[in-house]
Amino acid sequence: MKSIITLPATSGALAFDGEPSDAELDAVELEMPLILAEVELLDAEIKTLDRPATGLDERRIRRARRRVLAARRSLSNRAATLGGAA
């Protein structure tokens, strides 16, 4: 069995400072509307876990799903316009 040994960083490129890069922060900012829509959908679904869903709950979940789909469509269209992949 081979042992795994951690090697010290020998160059600045290998050192990890624990912070996200500017490119990673830009990617998160670009996806933030989708992230928020997914959190809203998750919140709506969590509310129905311990009790039967009412008509209001069903509408809330349906609206949240539509927001997620719209955010995904917007993100995909933006990526296609920029020539990248979502």
PDB file of N, CA and C in Angstrom:
ATOM      1  N   MET A   1       0.843  -1.174   0.000  1.00  0.00           N
ATOM      2  CA  MET A   1       0.000   0.000   0.000  1.00  0.00           C
ATOM      3  C   MET A   1       0.891   1.240   0.000  1.00  0.00           C
ATOM      4  N   LYS A   2       0.587   2.157  -0.854  1.00  0.00           N
ATOM      5  CA  LYS A   2       1.360   3.392  -0.933  1.00  0.00           C
ATOM      6  C   LYS A   2       0.777   4.419   0.023  1.00  0.00           C
ATOM      7  N   SER A   3       1.641   5.158   0.651  1.00  0.00           N
ATOM      8  CA  SER A   3       1.159   6.204   1.552  1.00  0.00           C
ATOM      9  C   SER A   3       1.018   7.511   0.774  1.00  0.00           C
ATOM     10  N   ILE A   4       0.074   8.302   1.198  1.00  0.00           N
ATOM     11  CA  ILE A   4      -0.157   9.601   0.578  1.00  0.00           C
ATOM     12  C   ILE A   4       0.569  10.640   1.411  1.00  0.00           C
ATOM     13  N   ILE A   5       1.439  11.375   0.766  1.00  0.00           N
ATOM     14  CA  ILE A   5       2.243  12.372   1.463  1.00  0.00           C
ATOM     15  C   ILE A   5       1.881  13.739   0.911  1.00  0.00           C
ATOM     16  N   THR A   6       1.637  14.673   1.773  1.00  0.00           N
ATOM     17  CA  THR A   6       1.389  16.032   1.317  1.00  0.00           C
ATOM     18  C   THR A   6       2.717  16.708   1.047  1.00  0.00           C
ATOM     19  N   LEU A   7       2.798  17.334  -0.098  1.00  0.00           N
ATOM     20  CA  LEU A   7       4.011  18.022  -0.480  1.00  0.00           C
ATOM     21  C   LEU A   7       3.847  19.516  -0.253  1.00  0.00           C
ATOM     22  N   PRO A   8       4.872  20.169   0.206  1.00  0.00           N
ATOM     23  CA  PRO A   8       4.769  21.619   0.369  1.00  0.00           C
ATOM     24  C   PRO A   8       4.682  22.300  -0.988  1.00  0.00           C
ATOM     25  N   ALA A   9       3.969  23.397  -1.023  1.00  0.00           N
ATOM     26  CA  ALA A   9       3.848  24.161  -2.267  1.00  0.00           C
ATOM     27  C   ALA A   9       5.198  24.770  -2.599  1.00  0.00           C
ATOM     28  N   THR A  10       5.683  24.474  -3.791  1.00  0.00           N
ATOM     29  CA  THR A  10       7.003  24.965  -4.170  1.00  0.00           C
ATOM     30  C   THR A  10       6.926  26.221  -5.012  1.00  0.00           C
ATOM     31  N   SER A  11       5.743  26.541  -5.472  1.00  0.00           N
ATOM     32  CA  SER A  11       5.621  27.765  -6.266  1.00  0.00           C
ATOM     33  C   SER A  11       4.352  28.497  -5.858  1.00  0.00           C
ATOM     34  N   GLY A  12       4.269  29.739  -6.236  1.00  0.00           N
ATOM     35  CA  GLY A  12       3.097  30.547  -5.911  1.00  0.00           C
ATOM     36  C   GLY A  12       1.860  30.062  -6.628  1.00  0.00           C
ATOM     37  N   ALA A  13       2.034  29.411  -7.798  1.00  0.00           N
ATOM     38  CA  ALA A  13       0.896  28.921  -8.553  1.00  0.00           C
ATOM     39  C   ALA A  13       0.221  27.757  -7.844  1.00  0.00           C
ATOM     40  N   LEU A  14       0.962  27.000  -7.070  1.00  0.00           N
ATOM     41  CA  LEU A  14       0.391  25.848  -6.381  1.00  0.00           C
ATOM     42  C   LEU A  14      -0.200  26.215  -5.024  1.00  0.00           C
ATOM     43  N   ALA A  15       0.164  27.349  -4.505  1.00  0.00           N
ATOM     44  CA  ALA A  15      -0.329  27.745  -3.186  1.00  0.00           C
ATOM     45  C   ALA A  15      -1.800  28.164  -3.287  1.00  0.00           C
ATOM     46  N   PHE A  16      -2.593  27.677  -2.351  1.00  0.00           N
ATOM     47  CA  PHE A  16      -4.018  28.023  -2.310  1.00  0.00           C
ATOM     48  C   PHE A  16      -4.232  28.918  -1.109  1.00  0.00           C
ATOM     49  N   ASP A  17      -4.732  30.110  -1.347  1.00  0.00           N
ATOM     50  CA  ASP A  17      -4.902  31.064  -0.251  1.00  0.00           C
ATOM     51  C   ASP A  17      -6.268  30.960   0.420  1.00  0.00           C
ATOM     52  N   GLY A  18      -7.124  30.037  -0.050  1.00  0.00           N
ATOM     53  CA  GLY A  18      -8.418  29.837   0.581  1.00  0.00           C
ATOM     54  C   GLY A  18      -9.518  30.745   0.082  1.00  0.00           C
ATOM     55  N   GLU A  19      -9.234  31.642  -0.810  1.00  0.00           N
ATOM     56  CA  GLU A  19     -10.219  32.578  -1.340  1.00  0.00           C
ATOM     57  C   GLU A  19     -10.539  32.233  -2.784  1.00  0.00           C
ATOM     58  N   PRO A  20     -11.784  32.466  -3.214  1.00  0.00           N
ATOM     59  CA  PRO A  20     -12.118  32.219  -4.617  1.00  0.00           C
ATOM     60  C   PRO A  20     -11.449  33.255  -5.524  1.00  0.00           C
ATOM     61  N   SER A  21     -11.183  32.834  -6.732  1.00  0.00           N
ATOM     62  CA  SER A  21     -10.563  33.742  -7.694  1.00  0.00           C
ATOM     63  C   SER A  21     -11.625  34.714  -8.224  1.00  0.00           C
ATOM     64  N   ASP A  22     -11.168  35.726  -8.929  1.00  0.00           N
ATOM     65  CA  ASP A  22     -12.096  36.694  -9.522  1.00  0.00           C
ATOM     66  C   ASP A  22     -13.009  36.019 -10.536  1.00  0.00           C
ATOM     67  N   ALA A  23     -12.466  35.075 -11.295  1.00  0.00           N
ATOM     68  CA  ALA A  23     -13.277  34.359 -12.287  1.00  0.00           C
ATOM     69  C   ALA A  23     -14.374  33.537 -11.605  1.00  0.00           C
ATOM     70  N   GLU A  24     -14.042  32.911 -10.486  1.00  0.00           N
ATOM     71  CA  GLU A  24     -15.039  32.134  -9.758  1.00  0.00           C
ATOM     72  C   GLU A  24     -16.121  33.040  -9.173  1.00  0.00           C
ATOM     73  N   LEU A  25     -15.742  34.182  -8.662  1.00  0.00           N
ATOM     74  CA  LEU A  25     -16.718  35.130  -8.129  1.00  0.00           C
ATOM     75  C   LEU A  25     -17.629  35.669  -9.229  1.00  0.00           C
ATOM     76  N   ASP A  26     -17.059  35.929 -10.409  1.00  0.00           N
ATOM     77  CA  ASP A  26     -17.869  36.383 -11.538  1.00  0.00           C
ATOM     78  C   ASP A  26     -18.867  35.317 -11.968  1.00  0.00           C
ATOM     79  N   ALA A  27     -18.432  34.041 -11.959  1.00  0.00           N
ATOM     80  CA  ALA A  27     -19.336  32.951 -12.332  1.00  0.00           C
ATOM     81  C   ALA A  27     -20.482  32.825 -11.337  1.00  0.00           C
ATOM     82  N   VAL A  28     -20.194  32.967 -10.056  1.00  0.00           N
ATOM     83  CA  VAL A  28     -21.243  32.901  -9.036  1.00  0.00           C
ATOM     84  C   VAL A  28     -22.208  34.073  -9.198  1.00  0.00           C
ATOM     85  N   GLU A  29     -21.680  35.242  -9.451  1.00  0.00           N
ATOM     86  CA  GLU A  29     -22.540  36.419  -9.635  1.00  0.00           C
ATOM     87  C   GLU A  29     -23.439  36.255 -10.856  1.00  0.00           C
ATOM     88  N   LEU A  30     -22.910  35.642 -11.911  1.00  0.00           N
ATOM     89  CA  LEU A  30     -23.690  35.406 -13.123  1.00  0.00           C
ATOM     90  C   LEU A  30     -24.832  34.425 -12.845  1.00  0.00           C
ATOM     91  N   GLU A  31     -24.587  33.440 -11.996  1.00  0.00           N
ATOM     92  CA  GLU A  31     -25.583  32.422 -11.696  1.00  0.00           C
ATOM     93  C   GLU A  31     -26.467  32.770 -10.498  1.00  0.00           C
ATOM     94  N   MET A  32     -26.261  33.910  -9.873  1.00  0.00           N
ATOM     95  CA  MET A  32     -27.001  34.256  -8.666  1.00  0.00           C
ATOM     96  C   MET A  32     -28.525  34.276  -8.854  1.00  0.00           C
ATOM     97  N   PRO A  33     -29.091  34.788  -9.956  1.00  0.00           N
ATOM     98  CA  PRO A  33     -30.555  34.720 -10.094  1.00  0.00           C
ATOM     99  C   PRO A  33     -31.077  33.283 -10.077  1.00  0.00           C
ATOM    100  N   LEU A  34     -30.344  32.365 -10.697  1.00  0.00           N
ATOM    101  CA  LEU A  34     -30.749  30.964 -10.685  1.00  0.00           C
ATOM    102  C   LEU A  34     -30.631  30.388  -9.274  1.00  0.00           C
ATOM    103  N   ILE A  35     -29.572  30.704  -8.590  1.00  0.00           N
ATOM    104  CA  ILE A  35     -29.372  30.209  -7.225  1.00  0.00           C
ATOM    105  C   ILE A  35     -30.503  30.685  -6.322  1.00  0.00           C
ATOM    106  N   LEU A  36     -30.857  31.950  -6.410  1.00  0.00           N
ATOM    107  CA  LEU A  36     -31.933  32.493  -5.571  1.00  0.00           C
ATOM    108  C   LEU A  36     -33.278  31.864  -5.907  1.00  0.00           C
ATOM    109  N   ALA A  37     -33.533  31.620  -7.195  1.00  0.00           N
ATOM    110  CA  ALA A  37     -34.782  30.975  -7.600  1.00  0.00           C
ATOM    111  C   ALA A  37     -34.848  29.547  -7.075  1.00  0.00           C
ATOM    112  N   GLU A  38     -33.729  28.828  -7.104  1.00  0.00           N
ATOM    113  CA  GLU A  38     -33.707  27.469  -6.585  1.00  0.00           C
ATOM    114  C   GLU A  38     -33.894  27.446  -5.063  1.00  0.00           C
ATOM    115  N   VAL A  39     -33.344  28.420  -4.371  1.00  0.00           N
ATOM    116  CA  VAL A  39     -33.543  28.511  -2.918  1.00  0.00           C
ATOM    117  C   VAL A  39     -35.011  28.777  -2.609  1.00  0.00           C
ATOM    118  N   GLU A  40     -35.651  29.636  -3.389  1.00  0.00           N
ATOM    119  CA  GLU A  40     -37.067  29.926  -3.188  1.00  0.00           C
ATOM    120  C   GLU A  40     -37.919  28.676  -3.414  1.00  0.00           C
ATOM    121  N   LEU A  41     -37.578  27.892  -4.444  1.00  0.00           N
ATOM    122  CA  LEU A  41     -38.295  26.652  -4.700  1.00  0.00           C
ATOM    123  C   LEU A  41     -38.091  25.671  -3.552  1.00  0.00           C
ATOM    124  N   LEU A  42     -36.882  25.565  -3.087  1.00  0.00           N
ATOM    125  CA  LEU A  42     -36.594  24.664  -1.969  1.00  0.00           C
ATOM    126  C   LEU A  42     -37.362  25.085  -0.715  1.00  0.00           C
ATOM    127  N   ASP A  43     -37.426  26.365  -0.443  1.00  0.00           N
ATOM    128  CA  ASP A  43     -38.194  26.862   0.706  1.00  0.00           C
ATOM    129  C   ASP A  43     -39.672  26.504   0.585  1.00  0.00           C
ATOM    130  N   ALA A  44     -40.218  26.659  -0.619  1.00  0.00           N
ATOM    131  CA  ALA A  44     -41.622  26.338  -0.827  1.00  0.00           C
ATOM    132  C   ALA A  44     -41.873  24.841  -0.647  1.00  0.00           C
ATOM    133  N   GLU A  45     -40.945  24.014  -1.098  1.00  0.00           N
ATOM    134  CA  GLU A  45     -41.109  22.570  -0.940  1.00  0.00           C
ATOM    135  C   GLU A  45     -40.935  22.140   0.517  1.00  0.00           C
ATOM    136  N   ILE A  46     -40.025  22.775   1.230  1.00  0.00           N
ATOM    137  CA  ILE A  46     -39.799  22.431   2.639  1.00  0.00           C
ATOM    138  C   ILE A  46     -41.041  22.722   3.474  1.00  0.00           C
ATOM    139  N   LYS A  47     -41.753  23.783   3.140  1.00  0.00           N
ATOM    140  CA  LYS A  47     -42.953  24.141   3.910  1.00  0.00           C
ATOM    141  C   LYS A  47     -44.025  23.064   3.849  1.00  0.00           C
ATOM    142  N   THR A  48     -43.973  22.216   2.813  1.00  0.00           N
ATOM    143  CA  THR A  48     -45.010  21.193   2.660  1.00  0.00           C
ATOM    144  C   THR A  48     -44.569  19.818   3.167  1.00  0.00           C
ATOM    145  N   LEU A  49     -43.406  19.724   3.777  1.00  0.00           N
ATOM    146  CA  LEU A  49     -42.916  18.415   4.222  1.00  0.00           C
ATOM    147  C   LEU A  49     -43.689  17.859   5.408  1.00  0.00           C
ATOM    148  N   ASP A  50     -44.096  18.690   6.331  1.00  0.00           N
ATOM    149  CA  ASP A  50     -44.718  18.195   7.551  1.00  0.00           C
ATOM    150  C   ASP A  50     -46.237  18.319   7.564  1.00  0.00           C
ATOM    151  N   ARG A  51     -46.811  18.735   6.459  1.00  0.00           N
ATOM    152  CA  ARG A  51     -48.263  18.855   6.395  1.00  0.00           C
ATOM    153  C   ARG A  51     -48.705  18.733   4.937  1.00  0.00           C
ATOM    154  N   PRO A  52     -49.956  18.426   4.725  1.00  0.00           N
ATOM    155  CA  PRO A  52     -50.447  18.346   3.338  1.00  0.00           C
ATOM    156  C   PRO A  52     -50.375  19.715   2.655  1.00  0.00           C
ATOM    157  N   ALA A  53     -50.094  19.699   1.372  1.00  0.00           N
ATOM    158  CA  ALA A  53     -49.999  20.956   0.622  1.00  0.00           C
ATOM    159  C   ALA A  53     -51.398  21.528   0.398  1.00  0.00           C
ATOM    160  N   THR A  54     -51.528  22.805   0.665  1.00  0.00           N
ATOM    161  CA  THR A  54     -52.786  23.505   0.406  1.00  0.00           C
ATOM    162  C   THR A  54     -52.742  24.059  -1.013  1.00  0.00           C
ATOM    163  N   GLY A  55     -53.837  24.637  -1.420  1.00  0.00           N
ATOM    164  CA  GLY A  55     -53.877  25.256  -2.748  1.00  0.00           C
ATOM    165  C   GLY A  55     -52.858  26.375  -2.873  1.00  0.00           C
ATOM    166  N   LEU A  56     -52.694  27.131  -1.795  1.00  0.00           N
ATOM    167  CA  LEU A  56     -51.708  28.213  -1.794  1.00  0.00           C
ATOM    168  C   LEU A  56     -50.292  27.659  -1.919  1.00  0.00           C
ATOM    169  N   ASP A  57     -50.012  26.555  -1.218  1.00  0.00           N
ATOM    170  CA  ASP A  57     -48.702  25.929  -1.309  1.00  0.00           C
ATOM    171  C   ASP A  57     -48.420  25.439  -2.725  1.00  0.00           C
ATOM    172  N   GLU A  58     -49.411  24.837  -3.350  1.00  0.00           N
ATOM    173  CA  GLU A  58     -49.241  24.346  -4.717  1.00  0.00           C
ATOM    174  C   GLU A  58     -48.951  25.490  -5.680  1.00  0.00           C
ATOM    175  N   ARG A  59     -49.648  26.600  -5.528  1.00  0.00           N
ATOM    176  CA  ARG A  59     -49.389  27.763  -6.388  1.00  0.00           C
ATOM    177  C   ARG A  59     -47.998  28.322  -6.142  1.00  0.00           C
ATOM    178  N   ARG A  60     -47.592  28.373  -4.865  1.00  0.00           N
ATOM    179  CA  ARG A  60     -46.273  28.885  -4.512  1.00  0.00           C
ATOM    180  C   ARG A  60     -45.175  28.016  -5.148  1.00  0.00           C
ATOM    181  N   ILE A  61     -45.332  26.703  -5.081  1.00  0.00           N
ATOM    182  CA  ILE A  61     -44.352  25.797  -5.678  1.00  0.00           C
ATOM    183  C   ILE A  61     -44.353  25.940  -7.198  1.00  0.00           C
ATOM    184  N   ARG A  62     -45.526  26.030  -7.793  1.00  0.00           N
ATOM    185  CA  ARG A  62     -45.623  26.178  -9.249  1.00  0.00           C
ATOM    186  C   ARG A  62     -44.936  27.463  -9.712  1.00  0.00           C
ATOM    187  N   ARG A  63     -45.185  28.562  -9.001  1.00  0.00           N
ATOM    188  CA  ARG A  63     -44.536  29.832  -9.355  1.00  0.00           C
ATOM    189  C   ARG A  63     -43.024  29.752  -9.182  1.00  0.00           C
ATOM    190  N   ALA A  64     -42.574  29.100  -8.111  1.00  0.00           N
ATOM    191  CA  ALA A  64     -41.136  28.959  -7.870  1.00  0.00           C
ATOM    192  C   ALA A  64     -40.493  28.117  -8.971  1.00  0.00           C
ATOM    193  N   ARG A  65     -41.168  27.058  -9.400  1.00  0.00           N
ATOM    194  CA  ARG A  65     -40.630  26.236 -10.505  1.00  0.00           C
ATOM    195  C   ARG A  65     -40.517  27.051 -11.786  1.00  0.00           C
ATOM    196  N   ARG A  66     -41.531  27.877 -12.056  1.00  0.00           N
ATOM    197  CA  ARG A  66     -41.471  28.720 -13.255  1.00  0.00           C
ATOM    198  C   ARG A  66     -40.330  29.718 -13.180  1.00  0.00           C
ATOM    199  N   ARG A  67     -40.065  30.252 -11.983  1.00  0.00           N
ATOM    200  CA  ARG A  67     -38.936  31.178 -11.830  1.00  0.00           C
ATOM    201  C   ARG A  67     -37.606  30.469 -12.058  1.00  0.00           C
ATOM    202  N   VAL A  68     -37.487  29.233 -11.569  1.00  0.00           N
ATOM    203  CA  VAL A  68     -36.255  28.463 -11.795  1.00  0.00           C
ATOM    204  C   VAL A  68     -36.065  28.226 -13.289  1.00  0.00           C
ATOM    205  N   LEU A  69     -37.126  27.820 -13.972  1.00  0.00           N
ATOM    206  CA  LEU A  69     -37.008  27.574 -15.409  1.00  0.00           C
ATOM    207  C   LEU A  69     -36.655  28.853 -16.174  1.00  0.00           C
ATOM    208  N   ALA A  70     -37.260  29.964 -15.783  1.00  0.00           N
ATOM    209  CA  ALA A  70     -36.954  31.229 -16.441  1.00  0.00           C
ATOM    210  C   ALA A  70     -35.505  31.646 -16.198  1.00  0.00           C
ATOM    211  N   ALA A  71     -35.019  31.437 -14.980  1.00  0.00           N
ATOM    212  CA  ALA A  71     -33.632  31.784 -14.667  1.00  0.00           C
ATOM    213  C   ALA A  71     -32.669  30.887 -15.434  1.00  0.00           C
ATOM    214  N   ARG A  72     -32.993  29.598 -15.539  1.00  0.00           N
ATOM    215  CA  ARG A  72     -32.144  28.686 -16.320  1.00  0.00           C
ATOM    216  C   ARG A  72     -32.126  29.076 -17.787  1.00  0.00           C
ATOM    217  N   ARG A  73     -33.310  29.420 -18.325  1.00  0.00           N
ATOM    218  CA  ARG A  73     -33.389  29.838 -19.725  1.00  0.00           C
ATOM    219  C   ARG A  73     -32.560  31.095 -19.954  1.00  0.00           C
ATOM    220  N   SER A  74     -32.674  32.044 -19.058  1.00  0.00           N
ATOM    221  CA  SER A  74     -31.919  33.286 -19.185  1.00  0.00           C
ATOM    222  C   SER A  74     -30.419  33.024 -19.131  1.00  0.00           C
ATOM    223  N   LEU A  75     -30.002  32.173 -18.202  1.00  0.00           N
ATOM    224  CA  LEU A  75     -28.583  31.846 -18.077  1.00  0.00           C
ATOM    225  C   LEU A  75     -28.085  31.112 -19.317  1.00  0.00           C
ATOM    226  N   SER A  76     -28.879  30.189 -19.837  1.00  0.00           N
ATOM    227  CA  SER A  76     -28.482  29.462 -21.046  1.00  0.00           C
ATOM    228  C   SER A  76     -28.404  30.382 -22.255  1.00  0.00           C
ATOM    229  N   ASN A  77     -29.376  31.279 -22.379  1.00  0.00           N
ATOM    230  CA  ASN A  77     -29.351  32.220 -23.500  1.00  0.00           C
ATOM    231  C   ASN A  77     -28.148  33.152 -23.401  1.00  0.00           C
ATOM    232  N   ARG A  78     -27.818  33.587 -22.199  1.00  0.00           N
ATOM    233  CA  ARG A  78     -26.673  34.454 -22.006  1.00  0.00           C
ATOM    234  C   ARG A  78     -25.378  33.724 -22.365  1.00  0.00           C
ATOM    235  N   ALA A  79     -25.281  32.450 -21.966  1.00  0.00           N
ATOM    236  CA  ALA A  79     -24.088  31.666 -22.271  1.00  0.00           C
ATOM    237  C   ALA A  79     -23.987  31.418 -23.766  1.00  0.00           C
ATOM    238  N   ALA A  80     -25.131  31.166 -24.416  1.00  0.00           N
ATOM    239  CA  ALA A  80     -25.105  30.932 -25.864  1.00  0.00           C
ATOM    240  C   ALA A  80     -24.713  32.204 -26.609  1.00  0.00           C
ATOM    241  N   THR A  81     -25.155  33.332 -26.096  1.00  0.00           N
ATOM    242  CA  THR A  81     -24.806  34.617 -26.727  1.00  0.00           C
ATOM    243  C   THR A  81     -23.304  34.892 -26.594  1.00  0.00           C
ATOM    244  N   LEU A  82     -22.747  34.514 -25.437  1.00  0.00           N
ATOM    245  CA  LEU A  82     -21.327  34.739 -25.204  1.00  0.00           C
ATOM    246  C   LEU A  82     -20.466  33.656 -25.829  1.00  0.00           C
ATOM    247  N   GLY A  83     -21.085  32.575 -26.328  1.00  0.00           N
ATOM    248  CA  GLY A  83     -20.329  31.510 -26.967  1.00  0.00           C
ATOM    249  C   GLY A  83     -19.832  30.447 -26.014  1.00  0.00           C
ATOM    250  N   GLY A  84     -20.325  30.459 -24.776  1.00  0.00           N
ATOM    251  CA  GLY A  84     -19.911  29.447 -23.806  1.00  0.00           C
ATOM    252  C   GLY A  84     -21.001  28.446 -23.593  1.00  0.00           C
ATOM    253  N   ALA A  85     -20.777  27.552 -22.663  1.00  0.00           N
ATOM    254  CA  ALA A  85     -21.775  26.537 -22.325  1.00  0.00           C
ATOM    255  C   ALA A  85     -22.231  26.768 -20.895  1.00  0.00           C
ATOM    256  N   ALA A  86     -23.517  26.575 -20.668  1.00  0.00           N
ATOM    257  CA  ALA A  86     -24.076  26.757 -19.320  1.00  0.00           C
ATOM    258  C   ALA A  86     -23.960  25.500 -18.519  1.00  0.00           C
TER     259      ALA A  86
END
